[in-house]
C-alpha positions in Angstrom: 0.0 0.0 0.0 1.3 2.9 -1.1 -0.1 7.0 -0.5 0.6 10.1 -1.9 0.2 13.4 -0.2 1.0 16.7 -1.5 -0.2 20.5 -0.4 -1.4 22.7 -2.8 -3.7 25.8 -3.2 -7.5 26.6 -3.4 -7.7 27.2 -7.3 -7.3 23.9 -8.4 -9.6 21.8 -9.2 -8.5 17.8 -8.6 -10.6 15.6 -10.8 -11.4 12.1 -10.0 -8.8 10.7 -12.2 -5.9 8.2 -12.1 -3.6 10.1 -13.8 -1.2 12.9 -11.6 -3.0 16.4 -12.0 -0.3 18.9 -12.3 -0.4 20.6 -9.0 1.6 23.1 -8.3 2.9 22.0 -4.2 2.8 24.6 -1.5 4.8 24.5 1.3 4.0 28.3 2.6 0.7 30.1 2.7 0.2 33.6 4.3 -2.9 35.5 4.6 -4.3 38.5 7.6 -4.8 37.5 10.9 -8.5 37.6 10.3 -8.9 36.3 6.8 -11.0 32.5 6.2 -7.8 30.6 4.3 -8.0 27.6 2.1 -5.9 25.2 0.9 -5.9 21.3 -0.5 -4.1 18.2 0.3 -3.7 16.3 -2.7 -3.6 12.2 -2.1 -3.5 8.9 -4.0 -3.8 5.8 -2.7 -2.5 2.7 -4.6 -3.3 -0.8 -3.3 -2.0 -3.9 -4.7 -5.1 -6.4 -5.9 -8.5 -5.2 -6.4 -9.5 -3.2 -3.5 -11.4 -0.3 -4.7 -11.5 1.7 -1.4 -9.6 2.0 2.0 -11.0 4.2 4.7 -8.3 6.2 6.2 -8.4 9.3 8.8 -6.2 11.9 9.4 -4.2 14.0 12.1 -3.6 17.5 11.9 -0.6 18.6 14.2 0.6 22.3 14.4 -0.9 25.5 17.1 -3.1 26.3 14.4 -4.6 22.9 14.2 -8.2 23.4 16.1 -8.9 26.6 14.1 -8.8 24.4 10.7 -11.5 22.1 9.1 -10.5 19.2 7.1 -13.4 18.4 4.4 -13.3 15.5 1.6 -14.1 17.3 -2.1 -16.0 15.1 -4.0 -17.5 15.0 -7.3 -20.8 15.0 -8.5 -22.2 14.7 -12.5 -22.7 17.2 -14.8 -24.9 16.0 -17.9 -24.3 19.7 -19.1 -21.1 21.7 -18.0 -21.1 24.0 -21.1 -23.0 26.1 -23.8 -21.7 25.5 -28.0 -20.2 29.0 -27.5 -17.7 29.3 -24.7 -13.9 30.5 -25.0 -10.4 28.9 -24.3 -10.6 29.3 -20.4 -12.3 26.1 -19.8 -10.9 23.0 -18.3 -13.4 20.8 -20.3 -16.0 20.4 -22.4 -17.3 17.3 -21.6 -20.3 15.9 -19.3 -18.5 13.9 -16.4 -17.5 14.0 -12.8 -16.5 17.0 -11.6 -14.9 18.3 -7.8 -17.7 20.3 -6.1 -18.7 19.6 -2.7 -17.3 19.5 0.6 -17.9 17.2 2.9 -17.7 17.3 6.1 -15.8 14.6 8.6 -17.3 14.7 12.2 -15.3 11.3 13.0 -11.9 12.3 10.9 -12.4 8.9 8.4 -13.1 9.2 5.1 -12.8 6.6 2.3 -10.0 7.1 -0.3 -11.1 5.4 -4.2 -7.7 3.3 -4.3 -5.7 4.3 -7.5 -7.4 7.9 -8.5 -6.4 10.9 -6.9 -8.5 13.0 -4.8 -8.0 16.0 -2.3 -8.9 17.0 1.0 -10.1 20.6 1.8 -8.3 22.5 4.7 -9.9 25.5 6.1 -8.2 27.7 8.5 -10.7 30.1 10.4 -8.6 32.4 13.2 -10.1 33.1 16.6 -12.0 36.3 16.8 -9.8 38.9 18.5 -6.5 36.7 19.0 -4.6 38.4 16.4 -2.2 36.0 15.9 1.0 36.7 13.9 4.3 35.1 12.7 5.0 31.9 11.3 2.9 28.5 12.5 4.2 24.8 10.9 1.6 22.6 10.4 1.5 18.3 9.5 -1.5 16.5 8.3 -0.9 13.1 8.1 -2.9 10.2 6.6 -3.2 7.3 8.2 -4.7 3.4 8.0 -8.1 3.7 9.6 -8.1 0.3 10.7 -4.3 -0.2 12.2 -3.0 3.4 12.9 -0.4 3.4 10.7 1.1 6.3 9.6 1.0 6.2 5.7 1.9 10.0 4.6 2.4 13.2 5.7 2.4 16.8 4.1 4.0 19.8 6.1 3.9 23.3 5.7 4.1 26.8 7.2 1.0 29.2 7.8 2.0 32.7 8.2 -0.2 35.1 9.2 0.6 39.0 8.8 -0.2 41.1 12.3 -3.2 42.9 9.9 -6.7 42.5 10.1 -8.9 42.5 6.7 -11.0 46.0 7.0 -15.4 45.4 7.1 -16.5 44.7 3.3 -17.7 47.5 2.1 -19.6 45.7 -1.3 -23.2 44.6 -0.9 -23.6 41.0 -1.6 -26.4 39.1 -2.3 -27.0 35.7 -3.6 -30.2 34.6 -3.8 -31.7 32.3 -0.9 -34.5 29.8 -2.0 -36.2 29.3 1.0 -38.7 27.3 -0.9 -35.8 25.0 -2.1 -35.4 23.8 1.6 -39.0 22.9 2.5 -39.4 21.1 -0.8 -36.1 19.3 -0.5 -36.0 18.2 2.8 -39.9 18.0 2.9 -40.3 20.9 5.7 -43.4 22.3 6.4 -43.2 26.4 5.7 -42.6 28.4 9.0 -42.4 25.3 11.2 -39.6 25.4 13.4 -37.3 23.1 10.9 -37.8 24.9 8.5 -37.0 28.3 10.2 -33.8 26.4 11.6 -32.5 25.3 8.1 -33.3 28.8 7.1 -30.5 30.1 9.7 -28.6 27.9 8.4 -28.3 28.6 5.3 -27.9 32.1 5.7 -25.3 31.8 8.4 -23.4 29.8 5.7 -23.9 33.0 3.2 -22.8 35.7 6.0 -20.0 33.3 6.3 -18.9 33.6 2.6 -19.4 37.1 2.3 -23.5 38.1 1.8 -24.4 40.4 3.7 -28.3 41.1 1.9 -30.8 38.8 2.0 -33.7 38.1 -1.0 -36.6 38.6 1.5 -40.0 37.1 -0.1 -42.5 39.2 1.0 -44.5 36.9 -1.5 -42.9 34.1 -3.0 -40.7 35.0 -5.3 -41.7 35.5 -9.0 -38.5 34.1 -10.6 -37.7 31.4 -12.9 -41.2 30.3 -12.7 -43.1 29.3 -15.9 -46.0 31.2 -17.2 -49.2 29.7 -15.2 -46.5 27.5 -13.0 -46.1 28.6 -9.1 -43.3 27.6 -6.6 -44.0 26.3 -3.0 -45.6 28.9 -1.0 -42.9 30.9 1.6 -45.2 34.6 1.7 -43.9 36.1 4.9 -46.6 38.9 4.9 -50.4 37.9 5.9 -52.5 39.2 4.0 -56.6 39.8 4.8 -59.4 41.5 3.0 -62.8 42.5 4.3 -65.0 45.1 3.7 -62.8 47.4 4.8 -60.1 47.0 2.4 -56.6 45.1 3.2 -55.3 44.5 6.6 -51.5 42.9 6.8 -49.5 41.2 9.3 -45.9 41.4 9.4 -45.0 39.0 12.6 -43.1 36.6 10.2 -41.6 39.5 8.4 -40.6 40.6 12.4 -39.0 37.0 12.7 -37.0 36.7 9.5 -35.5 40.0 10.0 -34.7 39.2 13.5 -33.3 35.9 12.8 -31.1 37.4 9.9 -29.9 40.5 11.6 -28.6 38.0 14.5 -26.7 36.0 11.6 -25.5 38.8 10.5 -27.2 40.1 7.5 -27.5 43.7 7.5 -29.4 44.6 4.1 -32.7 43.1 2.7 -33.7 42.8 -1.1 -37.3 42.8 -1.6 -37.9 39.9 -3.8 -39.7 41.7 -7.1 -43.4 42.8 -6.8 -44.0 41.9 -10.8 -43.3 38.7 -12.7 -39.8 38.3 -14.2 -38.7 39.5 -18.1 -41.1 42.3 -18.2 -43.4 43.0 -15.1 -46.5 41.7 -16.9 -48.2 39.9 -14.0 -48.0 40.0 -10.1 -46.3 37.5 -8.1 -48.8 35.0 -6.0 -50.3 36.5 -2.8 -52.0 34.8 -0.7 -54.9 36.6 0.7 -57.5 35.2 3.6 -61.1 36.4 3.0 -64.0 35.4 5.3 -61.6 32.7 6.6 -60.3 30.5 3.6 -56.9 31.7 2.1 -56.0 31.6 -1.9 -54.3 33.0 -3.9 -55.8 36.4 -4.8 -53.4 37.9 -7.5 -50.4 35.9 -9.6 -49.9 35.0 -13.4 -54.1 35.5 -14.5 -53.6 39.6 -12.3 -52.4 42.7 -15.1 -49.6 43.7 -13.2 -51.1 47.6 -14.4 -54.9 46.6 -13.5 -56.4 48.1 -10.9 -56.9 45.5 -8.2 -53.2 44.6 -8.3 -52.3 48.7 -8.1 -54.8 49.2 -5.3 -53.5 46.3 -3.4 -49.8 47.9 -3.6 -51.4 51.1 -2.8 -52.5 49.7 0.4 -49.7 47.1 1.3 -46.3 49.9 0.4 -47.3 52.6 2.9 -47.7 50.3 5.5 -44.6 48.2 4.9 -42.5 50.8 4.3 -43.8 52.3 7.5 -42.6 48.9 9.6 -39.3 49.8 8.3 -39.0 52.8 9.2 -39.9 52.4 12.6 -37.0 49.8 12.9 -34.7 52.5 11.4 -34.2 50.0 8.5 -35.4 52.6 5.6 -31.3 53.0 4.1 -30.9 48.6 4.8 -34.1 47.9 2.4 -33.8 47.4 -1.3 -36.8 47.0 -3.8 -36.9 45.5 -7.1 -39.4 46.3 -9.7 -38.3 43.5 -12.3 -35.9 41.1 -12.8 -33.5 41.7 -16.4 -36.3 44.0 -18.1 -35.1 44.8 -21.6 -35.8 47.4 -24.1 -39.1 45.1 -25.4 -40.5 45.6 -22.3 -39.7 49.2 -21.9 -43.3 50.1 -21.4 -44.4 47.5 -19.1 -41.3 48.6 -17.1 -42.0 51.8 -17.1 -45.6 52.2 -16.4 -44.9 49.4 -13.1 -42.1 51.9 -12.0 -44.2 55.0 -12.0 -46.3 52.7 -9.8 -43.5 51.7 -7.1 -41.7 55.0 -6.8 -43.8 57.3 -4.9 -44.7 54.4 -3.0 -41.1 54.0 -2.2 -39.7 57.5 -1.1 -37.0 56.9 0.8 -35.8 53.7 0.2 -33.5 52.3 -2.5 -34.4 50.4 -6.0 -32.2 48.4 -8.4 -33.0 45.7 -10.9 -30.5 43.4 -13.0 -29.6 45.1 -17.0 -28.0 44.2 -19.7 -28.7 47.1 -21.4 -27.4 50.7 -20.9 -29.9 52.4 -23.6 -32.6 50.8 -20.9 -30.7 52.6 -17.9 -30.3 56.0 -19.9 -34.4 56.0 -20.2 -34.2 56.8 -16.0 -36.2 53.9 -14.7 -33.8 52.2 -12.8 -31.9 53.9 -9.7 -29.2 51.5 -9.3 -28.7 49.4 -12.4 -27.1 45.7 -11.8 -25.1 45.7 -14.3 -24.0 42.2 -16.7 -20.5 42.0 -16.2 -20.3 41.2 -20.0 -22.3 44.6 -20.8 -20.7 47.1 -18.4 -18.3 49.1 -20.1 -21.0 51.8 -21.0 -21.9 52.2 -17.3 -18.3 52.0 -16.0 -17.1 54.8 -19.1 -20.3 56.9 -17.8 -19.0 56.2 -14.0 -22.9 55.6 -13.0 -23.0 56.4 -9.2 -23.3 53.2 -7.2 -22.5 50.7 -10.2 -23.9 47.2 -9.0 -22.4 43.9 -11.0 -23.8 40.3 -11.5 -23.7 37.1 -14.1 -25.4 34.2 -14.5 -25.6 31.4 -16.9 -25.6 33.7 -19.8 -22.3 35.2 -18.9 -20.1 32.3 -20.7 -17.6 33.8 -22.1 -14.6 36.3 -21.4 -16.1 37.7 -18.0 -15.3 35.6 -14.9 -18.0 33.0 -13.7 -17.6 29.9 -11.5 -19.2 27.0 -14.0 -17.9 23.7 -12.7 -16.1 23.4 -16.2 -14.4 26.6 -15.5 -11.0 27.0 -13.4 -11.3 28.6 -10.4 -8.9 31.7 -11.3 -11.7 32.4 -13.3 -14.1 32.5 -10.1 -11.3 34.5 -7.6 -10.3 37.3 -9.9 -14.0 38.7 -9.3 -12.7 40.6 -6.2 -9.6 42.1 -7.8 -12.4 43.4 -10.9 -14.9 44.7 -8.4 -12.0 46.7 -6.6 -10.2 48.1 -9.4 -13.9 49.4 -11.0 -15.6 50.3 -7.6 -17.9 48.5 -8.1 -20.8 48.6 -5.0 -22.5 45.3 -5.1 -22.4 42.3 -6.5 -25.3 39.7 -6.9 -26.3 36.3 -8.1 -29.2 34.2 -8.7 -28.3 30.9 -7.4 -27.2 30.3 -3.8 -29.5 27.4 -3.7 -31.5 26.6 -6.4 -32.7 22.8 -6.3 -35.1 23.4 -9.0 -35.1 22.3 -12.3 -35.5 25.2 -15.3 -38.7 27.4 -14.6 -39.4 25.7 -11.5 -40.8 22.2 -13.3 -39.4 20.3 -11.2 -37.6 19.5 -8.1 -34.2 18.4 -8.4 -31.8 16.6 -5.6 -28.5 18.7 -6.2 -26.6 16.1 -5.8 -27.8 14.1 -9.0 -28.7 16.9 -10.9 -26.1 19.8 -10.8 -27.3 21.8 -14.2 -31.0 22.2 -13.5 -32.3 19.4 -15.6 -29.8 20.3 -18.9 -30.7 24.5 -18.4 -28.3 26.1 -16.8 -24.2 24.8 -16.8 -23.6 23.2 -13.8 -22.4 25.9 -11.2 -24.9 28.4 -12.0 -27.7 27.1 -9.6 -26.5 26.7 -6.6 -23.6 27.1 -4.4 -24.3 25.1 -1.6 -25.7 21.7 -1.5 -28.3 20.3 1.3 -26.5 18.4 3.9 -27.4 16.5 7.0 -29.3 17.5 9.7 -30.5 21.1 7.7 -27.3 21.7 7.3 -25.8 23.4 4.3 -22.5 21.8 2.2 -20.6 24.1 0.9 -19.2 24.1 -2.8 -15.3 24.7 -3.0 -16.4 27.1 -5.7 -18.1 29.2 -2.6 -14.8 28.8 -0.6 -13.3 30.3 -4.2 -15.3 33.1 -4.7 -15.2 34.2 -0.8 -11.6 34.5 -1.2 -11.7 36.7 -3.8 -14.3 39.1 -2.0 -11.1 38.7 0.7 -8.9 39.8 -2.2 -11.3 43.0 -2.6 -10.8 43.8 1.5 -6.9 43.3 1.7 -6.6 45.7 -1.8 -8.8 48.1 -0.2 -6.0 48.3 3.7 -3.3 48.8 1.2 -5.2 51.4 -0.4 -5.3 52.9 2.8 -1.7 52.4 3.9 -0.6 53.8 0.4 -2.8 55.5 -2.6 -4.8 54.1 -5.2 -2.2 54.5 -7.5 0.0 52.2 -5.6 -2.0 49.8 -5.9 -3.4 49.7 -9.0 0.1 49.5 -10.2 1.2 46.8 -8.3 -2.4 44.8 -9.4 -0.9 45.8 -13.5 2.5 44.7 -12.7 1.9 41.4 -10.7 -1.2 40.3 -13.4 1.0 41.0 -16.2 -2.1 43.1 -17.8 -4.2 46.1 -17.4 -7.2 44.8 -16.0 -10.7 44.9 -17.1 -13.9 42.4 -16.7 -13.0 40.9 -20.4 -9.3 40.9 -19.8 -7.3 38.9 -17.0 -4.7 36.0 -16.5 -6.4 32.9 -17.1 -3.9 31.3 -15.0 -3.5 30.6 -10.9 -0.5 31.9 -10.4 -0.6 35.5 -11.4 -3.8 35.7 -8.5 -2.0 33.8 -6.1 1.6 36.1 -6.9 -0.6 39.3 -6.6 -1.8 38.2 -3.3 1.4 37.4 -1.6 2.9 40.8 -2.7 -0.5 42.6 -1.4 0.2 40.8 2.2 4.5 41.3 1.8 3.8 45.4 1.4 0.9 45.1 4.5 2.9 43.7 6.7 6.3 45.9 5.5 4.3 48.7 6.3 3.0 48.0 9.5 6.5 47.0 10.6 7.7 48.9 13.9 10.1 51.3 12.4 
């Protein structure tokens, strides 16, 4: 029996293969004495006969070692990793196996496929407040699960710069499909499981860098069919008598509790018109004379005069709750998800609709288009990061950023096909460009296209063939209501990192210093089209950020 083990960084990607991926082997990692590190431990396990497994476990030695988790990455299908049109920064092509999630191991075992390589995800979280510093060694050593015997052992040092990362500063949001949880693990709404996996989940996102939550008012309009509905999660109530409407916002009351104590501090208002053009409303769910249905959804004109009556009623009073919890600058309404130029007047006569209703408080909706921002309709545009050149050149105030499946080629994305350079340099983008937010669809979408069907995520990783696997979700339902998160999460939280430590040199030096030092260690100028496709350049960057932090702090 013989085992491999090697050290290596967070941007590769270690496929379930039997030949030797072409790591590149770390031996020294650095990173602020606050930041959330990764790292991998690259193993192979050959075996003489036919044994296609051996269950091994691990030690981790080193004063560092009860601040670091030790997860299993393993791989999951995609029938559909990639559109016809994509560009050379892909590491396939091809439907397959591919390294996603990670998996937690309570007991330290975990099972090694005998003869292909594999890797083990190392996560080093510091103690709040400790503000450690220097150099720490660290050994993880693999051993026979059965006998105890020491099989392999990797080494390295973990140094850890007497800096902390400054509060991020970008809104995040990636959207939380509460509905996705009660249909998956069979949860009824609002009962106390299904409040728990809802904290969660969003402790997992604070974790990883969101810090606003999609809020569903009503359930969510989005990616729903025409005439199709989603699994009811409306936090308002909602009567009617005689007297007109009446609402109740006690669930409302508990979500935002329960998200300001995880940590969220801004809410997004899911959208109060259908998606692609703000044609219909959402489904509400109104009780008259004691039986509750469904009172408005895909048979209401969004412009007809129950639907603008109702909003009429229910948007002075909401945005009087908020207010009176001093919440009116942490709130965020959307009109309509992507509108285009097509649906200009649909979009326009639904925002003359909102925005009296909404003095005060904030709006923004996802573009693609600048002609559609330059009509006036939207006060912060959310800007494709393949179409946002015209808004960055016209410096709009307060530029927000997202992509999605659509966003395939040039601009960074975190497909499973992709390598995860291409997910990280995000944070160096949003810095250099200012950008204010950034914000995705899919934090847990377990839904097939349109909301058909249901999907387990585990099975199904590309939304029944619609979307390229990596674009739905980024964490994957775990035991116990407990979220597994992807490594491409792990990925893109380190980039957001990379945004915080860019942004304490800023402020130990100039913006010009830094950008400099970005162009010179990338190789490039950068822009959201044009990057180093490569690892190495990121990870370069990063240690020379963290050499002129720490030079700088020195006691003189």
């Amino acid at each position: 029996m013989r085992l491999s083990l090697v050290f290596t960084h967070c941007l590769e990607k270690v496929f379930h293969c039997q030949n030797m991926p072409p790591v590149a082997v770390e031996n020294r990692l650095s990173g602020l004495n606050n930041e959330v590190l990764s790292w991998q431990a690259v193993y192979c396990l050959q075996t003489p006969g036919n044994e296609t497994r051996h269950e091994l476990s691990y030690q981790l030695d080193g004063p560092l070692a009860a601040y670091i988790s030790v997860r299993q990455v393993q791989s999951v299908p995609s029938g559909f990793p990639c559109y016809r049109e994509i560009d050379e920064n892909y590491l396939t092509t091809e439907p397959g196996l591919f390294p996603d999630p990670l998996i937690p191991l309570p007991q330290r075992r975990f099972f090694a496929a005998c003869r292909y390589y594999g890797s083990l995800w190392l996560t080093l979280t510091p103690p709040v407040d400790a503000r450690l510093a220097g150099d720490f060694p660290l050994t993880l050593r693999l051993l026979d699960a059965q006998t105890g015997e020491a099989l392999a052992e990797a080494t390295l040092t973990l140094h850890l710069v007497p800096a902390a990362l400054p509060p991020q500063t970008l809104l995040h949001t990636e959207w939380l499909h509460t509905d996705c949880l009660a249909d998956y693990y069979r949860l009824a709404v609002f009962s106390p499981d299904y409040w728990r996996a809802v904290r969660n989940f969003v402790r997992c996102a604070v974790h990883a860098g969101v810090n606003m939550l999609l809020t569903p008012l009503f359930t969510p309009p989005l990616d729903t069919a025409v005439g199709g509905e989603r699994t009811t999660v409306q936090l308002v109530g909602v009567t009617r008598s005689a007297q007109g409407y009446g609402f109740d916002f006690s669930r409302l009351a508990q979500w935002v509790a329960l998200a300001q104590e995880e940590g969220i501090e801004h809410f997004e208002i899911a959208p109060l018109f259908t998606q692609w053009g703000a044609a219909h409303a959402p489904k509400i769910v109104v009780e008259e004379q004691g039986e509750a249905r469904p009172l408005f959804g895909w048979h209401t004109d969004a412009q007809g005069e129950a639907y603008q009556r109702f909003l009429q009623a229910l948007l002075p009073a909401l945005t009087a709750w908020f207010r009176e919890r001093g919440l009116e600058r942490q709130v965020w309404f959307h009109v309509s998800d992507e509108p285009t130029l097509d649906n200009l007047a649909a979009y326009r006569r639904a925002s003359a609709a909102l925005r009296p209703l909404l003095d005060g408080f904030r709006t923004f909706d996802a573009l693609s288009d600048f002609a559609f921002y330059q009509q006036g309709l939207v006060e912060t545009p959310v800007a494709a990061t393949d179409h946002i050149e015209p808004f960055i050149e016209h410096r709009v105030p307060g530029l927000w950023a997202y992509y999605c499946c659509v966003q395939k080629t040039e601009v960074a994305n975190r497909f499973f096909a992709q390598p995860s350079a291409r997910n990280r340099i995000l944070g160096v983008q949003l810095y250099l460009y200012r950008i204010a937010g950034f914000l995705h669809w899919g934090f847990n979408f377990y839904n097939s296209a349109h909301s058909r069907e249901r999907i387990n995520p585990y099975a199904v990783t590309d939304s029944g063939h619609a979307f390229p696997s990596g674009d739905p979700f980024v964490v994957y339902p775990g035991e116990d209501l407990q979220p597994v998160e992807s490594l491409r999460l792990r990925v893109l939280h380190q980039g957001l990192q990379d945004m915080r430590a860019l942004q304490l040199l800023e402020s130990l030096t100039d913006r010009a210093t830094v950008e400099g030092l970005i162009e010179r260690e990338l190789g490039m100028r950068i822009t959201f089209k044009h990057y180093p496709h490569q690892a190495e350049p990121l990870l370069r960057l990063r240690e020379a950020v963290n050499r002129r932090i720490e030079a700088l702090l020195a006691p003189m």
